[in-house]
């Protein structure tokens, strides 16, 4: 996926009526759900304060907690691996699967596996990954990427899903009725059930690592994670190093804010907690690996953007973002879209690959207002802009303009002169264009959909004569 | 000389340039609230530079603004956006070791958005001004940085006959975003379109807000559509200029 | 240097990573008198159903009533520790679970439940697949196994060592992946019915 043409992708997305309809559902379902869930809880703001403190404490103590997690997990029989980047994580995962002779691998929805583009890598090596989350399964069949971190197929309609199933489930009656959502859900259930009972390996991500017991915690609503992580003989989890917390008490608080912020549920339908390997008389895999992925996370921890590591991937910032609501997830050119993605993606792939993302925000602050762990996303976006400005990434015209403005707007004479020139310019344009400015030179975009009433008379400061 | 207390008016460069009448309306309101208005020589608060990542440029402008504003105990700003820059971002603008940091914090603590100021310093009763069906647009910075929500509504209720229309997605950004509307005009226009759809649906005859940036965005979009809905700053409405 | 050593060394070298916030007091839900009633009340909000039974012996008839009222076949896989109940007398055909892992209905004890959220806790010690794969999941929980919160349930089940897997199940399986519209029974149970037993 290239990040070179953000504006082009955004423009295309905004001209897609089906996407617009889908994005309206994000507002009506997720936003309403989150508000109602927050209102039902006696003191959600205090719970958020606690969750925020827990995540910051975890980030501050990351090296100690990761070592403790590793020791506990290995004591319980899992094997912990460390991967510096995407390539190393892929290679470790493939090595484990190959050593176990796995040919098929179930997958539950995992943003980290999307981040490292694991599926394509496994397929090239002859291992078939099977996405089991319904939304991921649909986008996998279509050869697409998820467009939302918790609702991967949010950009698609029921009809798209029906068409996808009809063209891929070729063993079924091509004339079957797929007009109902529950028929589609049932068809996927039956298709995937066979895979659950026969696959060699299960690959998951993790929502949290609990250091005190070496456990990984995952949430889902479908129940696919429970099956993915327990039915095959081998389990591999890929997890970002920032996901660690110390205790179950901490994990419990995070779970309480997570589901409420994500889907408006008080608790996700399935919370799956995995510790080590199956012992004598237990159901589950006898072999379990946890791959801890850095991929830019430790580096961002050393910057003024470190708070992004507190993110618990609930998606609330996407759901409440007016830019996401306009352009959807794919336009971002990163598998982490929306405000959290615009902070995290440059940390992973470098700012040059995503130079538009921190800028493509009005900094309206709604994301920060709903973030369950109170990440100051507008501030972090601004820090990326500062980083970009220091590296001369914005276009030359913008940099020169800002430099000129900061020189001029603090000097009364120069400022006054610039105001007079601007007013003269606007009035001249308006006079030429029938009373209002209808076409601005240079910043043509503003007047493509707007007009400007020219200012009347002199500037305020030129006319202000002091107290009357 | 009058014995009335003094308030500095930070008029904002957008008002200074585009809509001086908003500045005069604000000044009249502050006077009616019993204050003597002083307009110190002023330029820009530095927000465009700050939000574009040019922290040094923002500091340059902030130093000039701080020097101009620090003699005053009350600083009134007819904008949540510029008010938010002064009140919320100035304290974080300078390194803690920089002597300007303390001066920035001192100025920040004295900044009030116009409707906050008018809520704390009531205007004398003057009968109800005509306003009609009004949609109030909360600017994002008024709402989230200055925590202004009830004040403009209470002022409209007290001083005008405004009938407030319910605005769908009232807390969603209008798409102005300062330089955003220039750098990402398509996305900005899309957001402005959604906002104007909501305004038209609300049945309002007039949109009122406390931020000129939002108002220019909304007014320009409505005019391009040929809408007759009037767009006014809250200062103009309360001053009887609407 | 291994990646492990490099990552840990880099993290340790970052003095700027900020002071550690204070440990938070654990959250516990407001205490309630009747955990069983709370569990059932919460379970209903997540589209599960449930009832209190006077004794385990009442369960086969209740299962038969439930299946009949939903026009489902009178058959279910039954966990070993409930197999001794009089299933045949209630007209329930007991299915052999291990031979076919997907079953239309399953009846089993849940070793713990969570009143706060109306959740059940299943574990790898009791072979949870039948319950995870069944279309209709009947969960039996003893009053003494209902705990106020998730944290307390993990503590109770964990003891010295946690099972390999804990499955905290809150209502039937669901998905909103098609047009954000809720559909039940994505992969797990389509219907979940809870019996609170003495």
PDB file of N, CA, C and O in Angstrom, chain A residues 29-30 50 57 64 67 70 88 132-133 135 158 181-182 189 193 221-222 226 229-230 235 249 256 266 269 271 273 275 282-283 294 298 301-302 306, chain C residues 3-4 10-12 14 16 21 25 27-28 42 102 116 124 127 129 133 135 151 164 166-168 170 173-175 177 179-180 183 185 187-188:
ATOM      1  N   UNK A  29     -24.270   4.037  14.980  1.00  0.00           N
ATOM      2  CA  UNK A  29     -24.165   2.859  15.847  1.00  0.00           C
ATOM      3  C   UNK A  29     -23.098   3.027  16.923  1.00  0.00           C
ATOM      4  O   UNK A  29     -23.380   2.920  18.108  1.00  0.00           O
ATOM      5  N   UNK A  30     -21.863   3.257  16.516  1.00  0.00           N
ATOM      6  CA  UNK A  30     -20.771   3.281  17.496  1.00  0.00           C
ATOM      7  C   UNK A  30     -20.851   4.507  18.405  1.00  0.00           C
ATOM      8  O   UNK A  30     -20.630   4.410  19.608  1.00  0.00           O
ATOM      9  N   UNK A  50      -8.617   6.111  35.785  1.00  0.00           N
ATOM     10  CA  UNK A  50      -7.855   4.948  36.254  1.00  0.00           C
ATOM     11  C   UNK A  50      -7.201   4.211  35.093  1.00  0.00           C
ATOM     12  O   UNK A  50      -6.045   3.813  35.173  1.00  0.00           O
ATOM     13  N   UNK A  57       1.363   4.071  33.582  1.00  0.00           N
ATOM     14  CA  UNK A  57       2.252   3.355  34.492  1.00  0.00           C
ATOM     15  C   UNK A  57       2.901   2.171  33.753  1.00  0.00           C
ATOM     16  O   UNK A  57       4.085   1.898  33.912  1.00  0.00           O
ATOM     17  N   UNK A  64      10.612  -3.624  32.636  1.00  0.00           N
ATOM     18  CA  UNK A  64      10.446  -4.538  33.779  1.00  0.00           C
ATOM     19  C   UNK A  64       9.229  -5.441  33.575  1.00  0.00           C
ATOM     20  O   UNK A  64       9.280  -6.643  33.833  1.00  0.00           O
ATOM     21  N   UNK A  67       9.835  -8.155  30.936  1.00  0.00           N
ATOM     22  CA  UNK A  67      10.663  -9.264  31.449  1.00  0.00           C
ATOM     23  C   UNK A  67       9.871 -10.146  32.400  1.00  0.00           C
ATOM     24  O   UNK A  67       9.992 -11.368  32.392  1.00  0.00           O
ATOM     25  N   UNK A  70       7.553 -12.250  30.353  1.00  0.00           N
ATOM     26  CA  UNK A  70       8.286 -13.342  29.698  1.00  0.00           C
ATOM     27  C   UNK A  70       8.550 -14.487  30.678  1.00  0.00           C
ATOM     28  O   UNK A  70       8.314 -15.663  30.362  1.00  0.00           O
ATOM     29  N   UNK A  88      11.428  -9.439  11.031  1.00  0.00           N
ATOM     30  CA  UNK A  88      11.837 -10.448  12.010  1.00  0.00           C
ATOM     31  C   UNK A  88      10.608 -11.178  12.581  1.00  0.00           C
ATOM     32  O   UNK A  88      10.642 -12.399  12.760  1.00  0.00           O
ATOM     33  N   UNK A 132     -10.848 -15.653  10.603  1.00  0.00           N
ATOM     34  CA  UNK A 132     -12.076 -16.215  11.174  1.00  0.00           C
ATOM     35  C   UNK A 132     -13.050 -15.159  11.680  1.00  0.00           C
ATOM     36  O   UNK A 132     -14.222 -15.456  11.866  1.00  0.00           O
ATOM     37  N   UNK A 133     -12.568 -13.946  11.938  1.00  0.00           N
ATOM     38  CA  UNK A 133     -13.496 -12.860  12.254  1.00  0.00           C
ATOM     39  C   UNK A 133     -14.305 -12.582  10.990  1.00  0.00           C
ATOM     40  O   UNK A 133     -13.718 -12.499   9.897  1.00  0.00           O
ATOM     41  N   UNK A 135     -15.740 -10.050   9.605  1.00  0.00           N
ATOM     42  CA  UNK A 135     -15.326  -8.895   8.803  1.00  0.00           C
ATOM     43  C   UNK A 135     -13.987  -9.135   8.115  1.00  0.00           C
ATOM     44  O   UNK A 135     -13.808  -8.820   6.929  1.00  0.00           O
ATOM     45  N   UNK A 158     -24.296  -5.113   2.621  1.00  0.00           N
ATOM     46  CA  UNK A 158     -24.801  -6.483   2.653  1.00  0.00           C
ATOM     47  C   UNK A 158     -24.718  -7.101   1.257  1.00  0.00           C
ATOM     48  O   UNK A 158     -24.349  -8.267   1.093  1.00  0.00           O
ATOM     49  N   UNK A 181     -29.070 -10.633   6.169  1.00  0.00           N
ATOM     50  CA  UNK A 181     -27.792 -10.653   6.898  1.00  0.00           C
ATOM     51  C   UNK A 181     -27.597 -11.961   7.654  1.00  0.00           C
ATOM     52  O   UNK A 181     -26.502 -12.523   7.664  1.00  0.00           O
ATOM     53  N   UNK A 182     -28.666 -12.456   8.298  1.00  0.00           N
ATOM     54  CA  UNK A 182     -28.460 -13.674   9.097  1.00  0.00           C
ATOM     55  C   UNK A 182     -28.135 -14.887   8.234  1.00  0.00           C
ATOM     56  O   UNK A 182     -27.442 -15.795   8.669  1.00  0.00           O
ATOM     57  N   UNK A 189     -20.468 -19.030   9.155  1.00  0.00           N
ATOM     58  CA  UNK A 189     -20.309 -19.895  10.320  1.00  0.00           C
ATOM     59  C   UNK A 189     -20.061 -21.335   9.879  1.00  0.00           C
ATOM     60  O   UNK A 189     -19.134 -21.996  10.355  1.00  0.00           O
ATOM     61  N   UNK A 193     -16.571 -23.281  10.283  1.00  0.00           N
ATOM     62  CA  UNK A 193     -16.614 -24.345  11.287  1.00  0.00           C
ATOM     63  C   UNK A 193     -15.719 -25.513  10.857  1.00  0.00           C
ATOM     64  O   UNK A 193     -14.958 -26.068  11.660  1.00  0.00           O
ATOM     65  N   UNK A 221     -16.369 -10.645  19.812  1.00  0.00           N
ATOM     66  CA  UNK A 221     -17.807 -10.784  20.014  1.00  0.00           C
ATOM     67  C   UNK A 221     -18.349 -12.037  19.356  1.00  0.00           C
ATOM     68  O   UNK A 221     -19.442 -12.472  19.646  1.00  0.00           O
ATOM     69  N   UNK A 222     -17.554 -12.607  18.462  1.00  0.00           N
ATOM     70  CA  UNK A 222     -18.052 -13.738  17.685  1.00  0.00           C
ATOM     71  C   UNK A 222     -17.740 -15.082  18.347  1.00  0.00           C
ATOM     72  O   UNK A 222     -18.398 -16.067  18.088  1.00  0.00           O
ATOM     73  N   UNK A 226     -11.689 -17.749  20.731  1.00  0.00           N
ATOM     74  CA  UNK A 226     -11.663 -18.906  21.619  1.00  0.00           C
ATOM     75  C   UNK A 226     -11.333 -20.170  20.846  1.00  0.00           C
ATOM     76  O   UNK A 226     -10.571 -21.019  21.303  1.00  0.00           O
ATOM     77  N   UNK A 229      -7.633 -20.037  19.199  1.00  0.00           N
ATOM     78  CA  UNK A 229      -6.520 -20.195  20.130  1.00  0.00           C
ATOM     79  C   UNK A 229      -6.540 -21.530  20.858  1.00  0.00           C
ATOM     80  O   UNK A 229      -5.596 -21.848  21.574  1.00  0.00           O
ATOM     81  N   UNK A 230      -7.614 -22.308  20.712  1.00  0.00           N
ATOM     82  CA  UNK A 230      -7.660 -23.557  21.479  1.00  0.00           C
ATOM     83  C   UNK A 230      -7.868 -24.807  20.636  1.00  0.00           C
ATOM     84  O   UNK A 230      -7.497 -25.888  21.065  1.00  0.00           O
ATOM     85  N   UNK A 235      -0.429 -22.701  18.864  1.00  0.00           N
ATOM     86  CA  UNK A 235      -0.941 -21.323  18.929  1.00  0.00           C
ATOM     87  C   UNK A 235       0.227 -20.340  18.861  1.00  0.00           C
ATOM     88  O   UNK A 235       1.239 -20.528  19.530  1.00  0.00           O
ATOM     89  N   UNK A 249      -5.949  -7.012  38.098  1.00  0.00           N
ATOM     90  CA  UNK A 249      -6.787  -5.872  38.496  1.00  0.00           C
ATOM     91  C   UNK A 249      -6.691  -4.765  37.450  1.00  0.00           C
ATOM     92  O   UNK A 249      -7.691  -4.124  37.117  1.00  0.00           O
ATOM     93  N   UNK A 256     -13.045  -2.960  31.112  1.00  0.00           N
ATOM     94  CA  UNK A 256     -14.290  -2.203  31.349  1.00  0.00           C
ATOM     95  C   UNK A 256     -14.378  -0.958  30.471  1.00  0.00           C
ATOM     96  O   UNK A 256     -15.452  -0.595  30.026  1.00  0.00           O
ATOM     97  N   UNK A 266     -21.072  -3.368  27.699  1.00  0.00           N
ATOM     98  CA  UNK A 266     -20.444  -3.294  29.017  1.00  0.00           C
ATOM     99  C   UNK A 266     -19.241  -4.228  29.068  1.00  0.00           C
ATOM    100  O   UNK A 266     -18.274  -3.977  29.775  1.00  0.00           O
ATOM    101  N   UNK A 269     -18.367  -9.840  24.230  1.00  0.00           N
ATOM    102  CA  UNK A 269     -19.062 -11.110  24.420  1.00  0.00           C
ATOM    103  C   UNK A 269     -18.117 -12.237  24.836  1.00  0.00           C
ATOM    104  O   UNK A 269     -18.479 -13.110  25.599  1.00  0.00           O
ATOM    105  N   UNK A 271     -14.213 -12.820  26.338  1.00  0.00           N
ATOM    106  CA  UNK A 271     -12.880 -12.410  26.770  1.00  0.00           C
ATOM    107  C   UNK A 271     -12.094 -13.706  26.937  1.00  0.00           C
ATOM    108  O   UNK A 271     -12.520 -14.602  27.668  1.00  0.00           O
ATOM    109  N   UNK A 273      -8.601 -15.621  27.861  1.00  0.00           N
ATOM    110  CA  UNK A 273      -7.364 -15.433  28.606  1.00  0.00           C
ATOM    111  C   UNK A 273      -6.530 -16.693  28.453  1.00  0.00           C
ATOM    112  O   UNK A 273      -6.975 -17.782  28.810  1.00  0.00           O
ATOM    113  N   UNK A 275      -2.919 -18.762  29.087  1.00  0.00           N
ATOM    114  CA  UNK A 275      -1.733 -18.818  29.935  1.00  0.00           C
ATOM    115  C   UNK A 275      -0.962 -20.097  29.628  1.00  0.00           C
ATOM    116  O   UNK A 275      -1.467 -21.201  29.866  1.00  0.00           O
ATOM    117  N   UNK A 282      -6.105 -31.139  30.123  1.00  0.00           N
ATOM    118  CA  UNK A 282      -6.683 -29.878  29.660  1.00  0.00           C
ATOM    119  C   UNK A 282      -6.867 -29.885  28.150  1.00  0.00           C
ATOM    120  O   UNK A 282      -6.069 -30.495  27.426  1.00  0.00           O
ATOM    121  N   UNK A 283      -7.884 -29.148  27.708  1.00  0.00           N
ATOM    122  CA  UNK A 283      -8.103 -28.934  26.291  1.00  0.00           C
ATOM    123  C   UNK A 283      -7.189 -27.815  25.819  1.00  0.00           C
ATOM    124  O   UNK A 283      -7.009 -26.846  26.530  1.00  0.00           O
ATOM    125  N   UNK A 294       8.383  -5.016  18.337  1.00  0.00           N
ATOM    126  CA  UNK A 294       8.738  -3.612  18.594  1.00  0.00           C
ATOM    127  C   UNK A 294       8.263  -2.750  17.409  1.00  0.00           C
ATOM    128  O   UNK A 294       7.280  -2.034  17.505  1.00  0.00           O
ATOM    129  N   UNK A 298       9.421   1.122  20.606  1.00  0.00           N
ATOM    130  CA  UNK A 298      10.385   1.590  21.607  1.00  0.00           C
ATOM    131  C   UNK A 298      10.941   2.957  21.214  1.00  0.00           C
ATOM    132  O   UNK A 298      11.228   3.789  22.067  1.00  0.00           O
ATOM    133  N   UNK A 301       8.582   5.713  22.155  1.00  0.00           N
ATOM    134  CA  UNK A 301       8.554   5.893  23.617  1.00  0.00           C
ATOM    135  C   UNK A 301       9.563   6.942  24.077  1.00  0.00           C
ATOM    136  O   UNK A 301       9.436   7.522  25.154  1.00  0.00           O
ATOM    137  N   UNK A 302      10.557   7.180  23.240  1.00  0.00           N
ATOM    138  CA  UNK A 302      11.593   8.153  23.596  1.00  0.00           C
ATOM    139  C   UNK A 302      11.275   9.547  23.049  1.00  0.00           C
ATOM    140  O   UNK A 302      12.141  10.411  23.019  1.00  0.00           O
ATOM    141  N   UNK A 306       5.023   9.610  23.082  1.00  0.00           N
ATOM    142  CA  UNK A 306       5.003   8.283  23.702  1.00  0.00           C
ATOM    143  C   UNK A 306       3.624   7.875  24.178  1.00  0.00           C
ATOM    144  O   UNK A 306       3.330   6.689  24.281  1.00  0.00           O
TER     145      UNK A 306
ATOM    146  N   UNK C   3      17.514  -9.368  19.434  1.00  0.00           N
ATOM    147  CA  UNK C   3      16.476  -8.342  19.443  1.00  0.00           C
ATOM    148  C   UNK C   3      15.968  -8.131  20.864  1.00  0.00           C
ATOM    149  O   UNK C   3      15.647  -7.013  21.267  1.00  0.00           O
ATOM    150  N   UNK C   4      15.889  -9.222  21.604  1.00  0.00           N
ATOM    151  CA  UNK C   4      15.424  -9.097  22.998  1.00  0.00           C
ATOM    152  C   UNK C   4      16.317  -8.132  23.770  1.00  0.00           C
ATOM    153  O   UNK C   4      15.843  -7.174  24.400  1.00  0.00           O
ATOM    154  N   UNK C  10      17.239  -0.584  24.856  1.00  0.00           N
ATOM    155  CA  UNK C  10      16.739   0.710  24.392  1.00  0.00           C
ATOM    156  C   UNK C  10      15.687   1.257  25.364  1.00  0.00           C
ATOM    157  O   UNK C  10      15.714   2.417  25.746  1.00  0.00           O
ATOM    158  N   UNK C  11      14.768   0.387  25.783  1.00  0.00           N
ATOM    159  CA  UNK C  11      13.721   0.843  26.714  1.00  0.00           C
ATOM    160  C   UNK C  11      14.334   1.323  28.032  1.00  0.00           C
ATOM    161  O   UNK C  11      13.912   2.326  28.604  1.00  0.00           O
ATOM    162  N   UNK C  12      15.345   0.595  28.499  1.00  0.00           N
ATOM    163  CA  UNK C  12      15.954   0.961  29.787  1.00  0.00           C
ATOM    164  C   UNK C  12      16.727   2.265  29.697  1.00  0.00           C
ATOM    165  O   UNK C  12      16.841   3.000  30.675  1.00  0.00           O
ATOM    166  N   UNK C  14      15.898   4.823  28.165  1.00  0.00           N
ATOM    167  CA  UNK C  14      15.022   5.981  27.964  1.00  0.00           C
ATOM    168  C   UNK C  14      14.588   6.571  29.292  1.00  0.00           C
ATOM    169  O   UNK C  14      13.497   6.298  29.785  1.00  0.00           O
ATOM    170  N   UNK C  16      13.729   9.397  29.699  1.00  0.00           N
ATOM    171  CA  UNK C  16      12.675  10.381  29.454  1.00  0.00           C
ATOM    172  C   UNK C  16      11.289   9.755  29.419  1.00  0.00           C
ATOM    173  O   UNK C  16      10.314  10.449  29.205  1.00  0.00           O
ATOM    174  N   UNK C  21       3.216   6.463  36.969  1.00  0.00           N
ATOM    175  CA  UNK C  21       2.014   6.875  37.711  1.00  0.00           C
ATOM    176  C   UNK C  21       1.832   5.917  38.881  1.00  0.00           C
ATOM    177  O   UNK C  21       2.314   4.792  38.864  1.00  0.00           O
ATOM    178  N   UNK C  25      -6.019   1.771  42.632  1.00  0.00           N
ATOM    179  CA  UNK C  25      -6.749   0.806  43.455  1.00  0.00           C
ATOM    180  C   UNK C  25      -7.601  -0.072  42.541  1.00  0.00           C
ATOM    181  O   UNK C  25      -8.103   0.409  41.531  1.00  0.00           O
ATOM    182  N   UNK C  27     -10.598  -1.851  40.807  1.00  0.00           N
ATOM    183  CA  UNK C  27     -12.020  -1.518  40.698  1.00  0.00           C
ATOM    184  C   UNK C  27     -12.837  -2.718  41.151  1.00  0.00           C
ATOM    185  O   UNK C  27     -12.553  -3.848  40.777  1.00  0.00           O
ATOM    186  N   UNK C  28     -13.841  -2.481  41.952  1.00  0.00           N
ATOM    187  CA  UNK C  28     -14.793  -3.542  42.293  1.00  0.00           C
ATOM    188  C   UNK C  28     -16.197  -2.985  42.151  1.00  0.00           C
ATOM    189  O   UNK C  28     -16.453  -1.857  42.567  1.00  0.00           O
ATOM    190  N   UNK C  42     -28.312  -9.212  34.529  1.00  0.00           N
ATOM    191  CA  UNK C  42     -27.300  -8.687  33.600  1.00  0.00           C
ATOM    192  C   UNK C  42     -27.261  -9.531  32.318  1.00  0.00           C
ATOM    193  O   UNK C  42     -27.066  -9.014  31.224  1.00  0.00           O
ATOM    194  N   UNK C 102     -19.160 -30.460  16.810  1.00  0.00           N
ATOM    195  CA  UNK C 102     -20.229 -29.487  16.652  1.00  0.00           C
ATOM    196  C   UNK C 102     -21.535 -30.134  17.068  1.00  0.00           C
ATOM    197  O   UNK C 102     -21.929 -31.144  16.490  1.00  0.00           O
ATOM    198  N   UNK C 116     -21.379  -8.952  37.810  1.00  0.00           N
ATOM    199  CA  UNK C 116     -21.302  -7.585  37.284  1.00  0.00           C
ATOM    200  C   UNK C 116     -21.743  -7.491  35.830  1.00  0.00           C
ATOM    201  O   UNK C 116     -22.408  -6.539  35.428  1.00  0.00           O
ATOM    202  N   UNK C 124     -10.283 -24.407  30.173  1.00  0.00           N
ATOM    203  CA  UNK C 124      -9.740 -25.548  29.438  1.00  0.00           C
ATOM    204  C   UNK C 124      -9.766 -26.827  30.267  1.00  0.00           C
ATOM    205  O   UNK C 124      -9.576 -27.911  29.744  1.00  0.00           O
ATOM    206  N   UNK C 127     -12.953 -28.969  29.090  1.00  0.00           N
ATOM    207  CA  UNK C 127     -13.179 -29.171  27.659  1.00  0.00           C
ATOM    208  C   UNK C 127     -14.296 -28.270  27.143  1.00  0.00           C
ATOM    209  O   UNK C 127     -15.436 -28.696  26.979  1.00  0.00           O
ATOM    210  N   UNK C 129     -15.066 -26.881  24.358  1.00  0.00           N
ATOM    211  CA  UNK C 129     -15.451 -26.762  22.950  1.00  0.00           C
ATOM    212  C   UNK C 129     -16.919 -26.979  22.684  1.00  0.00           C
ATOM    213  O   UNK C 129     -17.536 -26.272  21.910  1.00  0.00           O
ATOM    214  N   UNK C 133     -19.060 -24.419  20.613  1.00  0.00           N
ATOM    215  CA  UNK C 133     -19.496 -24.774  19.263  1.00  0.00           C
ATOM    216  C   UNK C 133     -21.001 -25.005  19.148  1.00  0.00           C
ATOM    217  O   UNK C 133     -21.545 -25.012  18.056  1.00  0.00           O
ATOM    218  N   UNK C 135     -24.997 -24.653  19.048  1.00  0.00           N
ATOM    219  CA  UNK C 135     -25.933 -23.591  18.675  1.00  0.00           C
ATOM    220  C   UNK C 135     -26.644 -23.055  19.920  1.00  0.00           C
ATOM    221  O   UNK C 135     -26.875 -21.861  20.048  1.00  0.00           O
ATOM    222  N   UNK C 151     -12.211  -9.974  38.045  1.00  0.00           N
ATOM    223  CA  UNK C 151     -10.959 -10.145  38.772  1.00  0.00           C
ATOM    224  C   UNK C 151     -11.093 -11.232  39.836  1.00  0.00           C
ATOM    225  O   UNK C 151     -10.202 -12.069  40.012  1.00  0.00           O
ATOM    226  N   UNK C 164      -4.997 -23.223  31.078  1.00  0.00           N
ATOM    227  CA  UNK C 164      -4.440 -22.712  29.822  1.00  0.00           C
ATOM    228  C   UNK C 164      -5.380 -21.680  29.199  1.00  0.00           C
ATOM    229  O   UNK C 164      -4.947 -20.657  28.720  1.00  0.00           O
ATOM    230  N   UNK C 166      -9.069 -19.417  29.719  1.00  0.00           N
ATOM    231  CA  UNK C 166     -10.293 -18.982  30.384  1.00  0.00           C
ATOM    232  C   UNK C 166     -11.145 -18.338  29.314  1.00  0.00           C
ATOM    233  O   UNK C 166     -10.636 -17.555  28.513  1.00  0.00           O
ATOM    234  N   UNK C 167     -12.414 -18.671  29.299  1.00  0.00           N
ATOM    235  CA  UNK C 167     -13.317 -18.081  28.319  1.00  0.00           C
ATOM    236  C   UNK C 167     -14.432 -17.375  29.072  1.00  0.00           C
ATOM    237  O   UNK C 167     -15.254 -18.032  29.700  1.00  0.00           O
ATOM    238  N   UNK C 168     -14.400 -16.067  29.065  1.00  0.00           N
ATOM    239  CA  UNK C 168     -15.442 -15.302  29.747  1.00  0.00           C
ATOM    240  C   UNK C 168     -16.511 -14.981  28.711  1.00  0.00           C
ATOM    241  O   UNK C 168     -16.270 -14.219  27.774  1.00  0.00           O
ATOM    242  N   UNK C 170     -20.129 -13.628  27.629  1.00  0.00           N
ATOM    243  CA  UNK C 170     -21.167 -12.678  28.040  1.00  0.00           C
ATOM    244  C   UNK C 170     -22.224 -12.617  26.940  1.00  0.00           C
ATOM    245  O   UNK C 170     -22.069 -11.905  25.959  1.00  0.00           O
ATOM    246  N   UNK C 173     -22.950 -15.454  21.055  1.00  0.00           N
ATOM    247  CA  UNK C 173     -22.018 -14.942  20.045  1.00  0.00           C
ATOM    248  C   UNK C 173     -22.741 -13.941  19.157  1.00  0.00           C
ATOM    249  O   UNK C 173     -23.923 -14.095  18.859  1.00  0.00           O
ATOM    250  N   UNK C 174     -22.015 -12.903  18.742  1.00  0.00           N
ATOM    251  CA  UNK C 174     -22.672 -11.879  17.913  1.00  0.00           C
ATOM    252  C   UNK C 174     -21.667 -11.231  16.977  1.00  0.00           C
ATOM    253  O   UNK C 174     -20.455 -11.300  17.194  1.00  0.00           O
ATOM    254  N   UNK C 175     -22.188 -10.598  15.950  1.00  0.00           N
ATOM    255  CA  UNK C 175     -21.333  -9.828  15.062  1.00  0.00           C
ATOM    256  C   UNK C 175     -22.110  -8.632  14.541  1.00  0.00           C
ATOM    257  O   UNK C 175     -23.321  -8.693  14.364  1.00  0.00           O
ATOM    258  N   UNK C 177     -20.560  -7.109  11.880  1.00  0.00           N
ATOM    259  CA  UNK C 177     -19.648  -6.852  10.768  1.00  0.00           C
ATOM    260  C   UNK C 177     -20.356  -6.598   9.438  1.00  0.00           C
ATOM    261  O   UNK C 177     -19.735  -6.113   8.506  1.00  0.00           O
ATOM    262  N   UNK C 179     -22.900  -4.335   7.837  1.00  0.00           N
ATOM    263  CA  UNK C 179     -23.671  -3.095   7.952  1.00  0.00           C
ATOM    264  C   UNK C 179     -23.940  -2.693   9.389  1.00  0.00           C
ATOM    265  O   UNK C 179     -24.976  -2.099   9.696  1.00  0.00           O
ATOM    266  N   UNK C 180     -23.014  -2.993  10.292  1.00  0.00           N
ATOM    267  CA  UNK C 180     -23.122  -2.569  11.697  1.00  0.00           C
ATOM    268  C   UNK C 180     -24.412  -3.022  12.350  1.00  0.00           C
ATOM    269  O   UNK C 180     -24.880  -2.404  13.304  1.00  0.00           O
ATOM    270  N   UNK C 183     -26.154  -9.340  14.587  1.00  0.00           N
ATOM    271  CA  UNK C 183     -26.664 -10.673  14.277  1.00  0.00           C
ATOM    272  C   UNK C 183     -26.081 -11.630  15.310  1.00  0.00           C
ATOM    273  O   UNK C 183     -24.894 -11.537  15.649  1.00  0.00           O
ATOM    274  N   UNK C 185     -24.986 -15.437  16.913  1.00  0.00           N
ATOM    275  CA  UNK C 185     -24.509 -16.742  16.474  1.00  0.00           C
ATOM    276  C   UNK C 185     -23.473 -16.686  15.373  1.00  0.00           C
ATOM    277  O   UNK C 185     -23.546 -17.420  14.384  1.00  0.00           O
ATOM    278  N   UNK C 187     -19.985 -17.343  15.574  1.00  0.00           N
ATOM    279  CA  UNK C 187     -19.237 -18.600  15.648  1.00  0.00           C
ATOM    280  C   UNK C 187     -19.652 -19.415  16.862  1.00  0.00           C
ATOM    281  O   UNK C 187     -19.729 -20.622  16.810  1.00  0.00           O
ATOM    282  N   UNK C 188     -19.883 -18.734  17.965  1.00  0.00           N
ATOM    283  CA  UNK C 188     -20.266 -19.426  19.187  1.00  0.00           C
ATOM    284  C   UNK C 188     -21.772 -19.598  19.254  1.00  0.00           C
ATOM    285  O   UNK C 188     -22.459 -19.627  18.229  1.00  0.00           O
TER     286      UNK C 188
END
